[in-house]
mmCIF file of C-alpha atoms in Angstrom:
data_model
loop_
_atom_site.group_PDB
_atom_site.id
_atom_site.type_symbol
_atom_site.label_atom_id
_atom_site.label_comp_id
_atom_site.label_asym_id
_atom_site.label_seq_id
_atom_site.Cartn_x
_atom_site.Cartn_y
_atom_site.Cartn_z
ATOM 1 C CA UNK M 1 21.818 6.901 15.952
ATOM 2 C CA UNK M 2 22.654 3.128 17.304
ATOM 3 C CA UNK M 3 20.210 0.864 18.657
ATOM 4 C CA UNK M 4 20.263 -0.760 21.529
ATOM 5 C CA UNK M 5 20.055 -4.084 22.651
ATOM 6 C CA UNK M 6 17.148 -3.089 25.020
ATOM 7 C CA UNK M 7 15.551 -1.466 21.783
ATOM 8 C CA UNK M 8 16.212 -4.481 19.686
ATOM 9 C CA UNK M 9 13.932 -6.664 22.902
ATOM 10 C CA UNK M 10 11.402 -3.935 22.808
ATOM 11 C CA UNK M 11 10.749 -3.739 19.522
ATOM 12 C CA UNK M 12 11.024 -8.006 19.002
ATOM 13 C CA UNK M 13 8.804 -8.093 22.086
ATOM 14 C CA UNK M 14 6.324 -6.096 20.311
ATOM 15 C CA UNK M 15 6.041 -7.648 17.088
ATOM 16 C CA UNK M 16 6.118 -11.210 18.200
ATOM 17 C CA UNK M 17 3.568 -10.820 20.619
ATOM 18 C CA UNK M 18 0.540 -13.157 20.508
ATOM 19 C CA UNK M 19 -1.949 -11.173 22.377
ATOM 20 C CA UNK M 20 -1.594 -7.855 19.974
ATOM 21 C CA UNK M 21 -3.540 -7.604 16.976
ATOM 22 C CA UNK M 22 -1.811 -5.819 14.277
ATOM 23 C CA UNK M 23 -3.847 -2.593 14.823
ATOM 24 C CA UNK M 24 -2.374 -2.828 18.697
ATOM 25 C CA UNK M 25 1.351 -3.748 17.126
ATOM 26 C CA UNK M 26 1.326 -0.858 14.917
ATOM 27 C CA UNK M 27 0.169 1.549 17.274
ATOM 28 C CA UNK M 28 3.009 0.723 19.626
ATOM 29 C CA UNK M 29 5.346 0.579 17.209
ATOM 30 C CA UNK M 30 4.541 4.259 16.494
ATOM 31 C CA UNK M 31 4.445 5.196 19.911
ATOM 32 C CA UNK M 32 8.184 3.738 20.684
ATOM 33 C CA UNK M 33 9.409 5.272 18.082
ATOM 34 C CA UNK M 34 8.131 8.270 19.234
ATOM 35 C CA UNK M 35 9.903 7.563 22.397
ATOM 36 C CA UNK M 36 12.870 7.036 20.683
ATOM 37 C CA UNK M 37 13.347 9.916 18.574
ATOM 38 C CA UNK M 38 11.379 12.748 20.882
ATOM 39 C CA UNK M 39 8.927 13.247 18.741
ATOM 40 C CA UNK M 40 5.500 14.081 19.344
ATOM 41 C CA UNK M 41 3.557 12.615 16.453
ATOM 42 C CA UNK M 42 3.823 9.370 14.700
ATOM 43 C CA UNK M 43 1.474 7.726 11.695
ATOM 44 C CA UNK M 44 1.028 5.201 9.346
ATOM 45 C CA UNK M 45 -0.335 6.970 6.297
ATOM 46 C CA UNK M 46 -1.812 5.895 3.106
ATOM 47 C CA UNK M 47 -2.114 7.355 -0.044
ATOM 48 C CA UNK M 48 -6.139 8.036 -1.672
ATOM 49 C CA UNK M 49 -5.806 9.521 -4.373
ATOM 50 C CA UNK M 50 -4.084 12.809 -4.276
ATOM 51 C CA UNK M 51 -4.305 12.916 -0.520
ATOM 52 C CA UNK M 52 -3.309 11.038 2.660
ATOM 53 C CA UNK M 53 -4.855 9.013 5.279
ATOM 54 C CA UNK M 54 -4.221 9.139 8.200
ATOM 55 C CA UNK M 55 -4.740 5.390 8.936
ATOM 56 C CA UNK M 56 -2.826 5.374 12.386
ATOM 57 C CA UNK M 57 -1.899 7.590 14.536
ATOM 58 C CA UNK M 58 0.271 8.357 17.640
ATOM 59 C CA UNK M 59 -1.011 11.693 19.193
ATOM 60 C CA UNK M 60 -0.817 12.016 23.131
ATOM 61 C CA UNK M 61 -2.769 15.423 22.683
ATOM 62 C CA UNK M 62 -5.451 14.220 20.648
ATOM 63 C CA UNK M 63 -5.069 17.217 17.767
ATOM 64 C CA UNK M 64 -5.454 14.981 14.787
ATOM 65 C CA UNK M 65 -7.774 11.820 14.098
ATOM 66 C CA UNK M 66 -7.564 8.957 12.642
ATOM 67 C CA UNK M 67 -8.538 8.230 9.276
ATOM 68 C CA UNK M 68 -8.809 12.366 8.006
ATOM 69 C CA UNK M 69 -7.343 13.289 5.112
ATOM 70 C CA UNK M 70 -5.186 15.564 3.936
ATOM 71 C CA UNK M 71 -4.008 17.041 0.649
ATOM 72 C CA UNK M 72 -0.495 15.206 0.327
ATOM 73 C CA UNK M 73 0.821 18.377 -1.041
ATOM 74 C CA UNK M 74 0.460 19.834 2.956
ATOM 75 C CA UNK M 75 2.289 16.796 3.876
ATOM 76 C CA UNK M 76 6.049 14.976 3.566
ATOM 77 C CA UNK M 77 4.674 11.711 2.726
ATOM 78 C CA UNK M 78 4.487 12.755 -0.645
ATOM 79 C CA UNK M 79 8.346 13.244 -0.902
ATOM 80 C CA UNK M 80 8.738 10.093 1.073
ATOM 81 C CA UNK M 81 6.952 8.476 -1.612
ATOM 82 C CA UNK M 82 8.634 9.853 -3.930
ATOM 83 C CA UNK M 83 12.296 8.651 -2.572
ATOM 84 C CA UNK M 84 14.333 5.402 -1.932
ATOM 85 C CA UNK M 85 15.538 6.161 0.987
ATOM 86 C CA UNK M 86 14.068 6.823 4.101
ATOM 87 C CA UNK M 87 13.135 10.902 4.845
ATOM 88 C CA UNK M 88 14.485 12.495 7.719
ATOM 89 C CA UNK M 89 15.138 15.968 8.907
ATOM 90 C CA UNK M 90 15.282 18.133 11.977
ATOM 91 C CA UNK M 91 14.983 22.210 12.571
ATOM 92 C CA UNK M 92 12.708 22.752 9.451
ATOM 93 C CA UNK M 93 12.611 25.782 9.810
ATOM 94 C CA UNK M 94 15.757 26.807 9.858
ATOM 95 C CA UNK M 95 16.355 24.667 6.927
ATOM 96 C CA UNK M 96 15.238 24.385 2.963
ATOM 97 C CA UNK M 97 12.234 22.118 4.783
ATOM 98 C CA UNK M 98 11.073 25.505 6.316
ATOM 99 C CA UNK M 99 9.986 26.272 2.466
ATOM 100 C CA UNK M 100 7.737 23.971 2.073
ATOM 101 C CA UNK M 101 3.758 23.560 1.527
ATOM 102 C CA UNK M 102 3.980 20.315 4.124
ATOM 103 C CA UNK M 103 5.552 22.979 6.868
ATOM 104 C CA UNK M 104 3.855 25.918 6.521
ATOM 105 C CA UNK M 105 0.473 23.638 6.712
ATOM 106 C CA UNK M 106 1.618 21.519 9.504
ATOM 107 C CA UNK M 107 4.488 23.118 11.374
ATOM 108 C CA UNK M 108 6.649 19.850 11.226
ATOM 109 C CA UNK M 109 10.175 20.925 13.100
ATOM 110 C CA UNK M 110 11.346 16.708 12.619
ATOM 111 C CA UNK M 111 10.242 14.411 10.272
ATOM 112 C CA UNK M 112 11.262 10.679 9.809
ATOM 113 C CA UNK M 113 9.334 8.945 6.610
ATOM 114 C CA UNK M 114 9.903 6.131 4.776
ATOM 115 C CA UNK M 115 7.563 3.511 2.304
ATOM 116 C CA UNK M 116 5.645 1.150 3.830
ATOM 117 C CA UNK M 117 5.010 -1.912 1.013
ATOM 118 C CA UNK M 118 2.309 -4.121 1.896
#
């Protein structure tokens, strides 16, 4: 997938803003690429432990909240952690991804993970 120009403003237009904080930037950041790439959900995780936070989240229907946990073997973001290279995958379940623990406890159909380093 190329980026566009208009992507490239939208996305410089959001980080150099100085009226968002950097809970507002990250929380647009996950909503455009939501936009982007169709897809419904978007988070920042972190890892505690042997489980995942849910630190921010993108969720127009207002199924998950921020901050829960979750066992981060019933989630990708263990592989992600796990890898290089950026995760990404679509039609789970008509793929190995359908096999899972992360889809069968979360019904992911498209995932797109990679590390953040802070």
């Amino acid at each position: 997938m190329q980026i566009s120009e208009n992507s490239i403003r939208q996305l410089y237009g959001i980080t150099s803003s100085q009226d968002f904080s950097f809970d507002r930037k990250i929380r647009a950041l996950l909503e455009f690429g939501c936009q982007r790439l169709g897809l419904p959900y978007g988070t920042l995780t972190k890892r505690v432990g042997d489980h995942i936070e849910l630190e921010f989240l993108h969720d127009p229907d207002q199924n998950l909240m921020e901050h829960t946990l979750l066992p981060i073997c019933e989630s990708f973001c263990g592989l992600t952690l796990e890898r290089e290279e950026p995760l990404v995958f679509e039609h789970a379940g008509q793929s190995i991804w359908g096999t899972y623990p992360a889809y069968k406890a979360l019904g992911l159909e498209a995932y797109t993970g990679t590390k953040v380093m802070v």
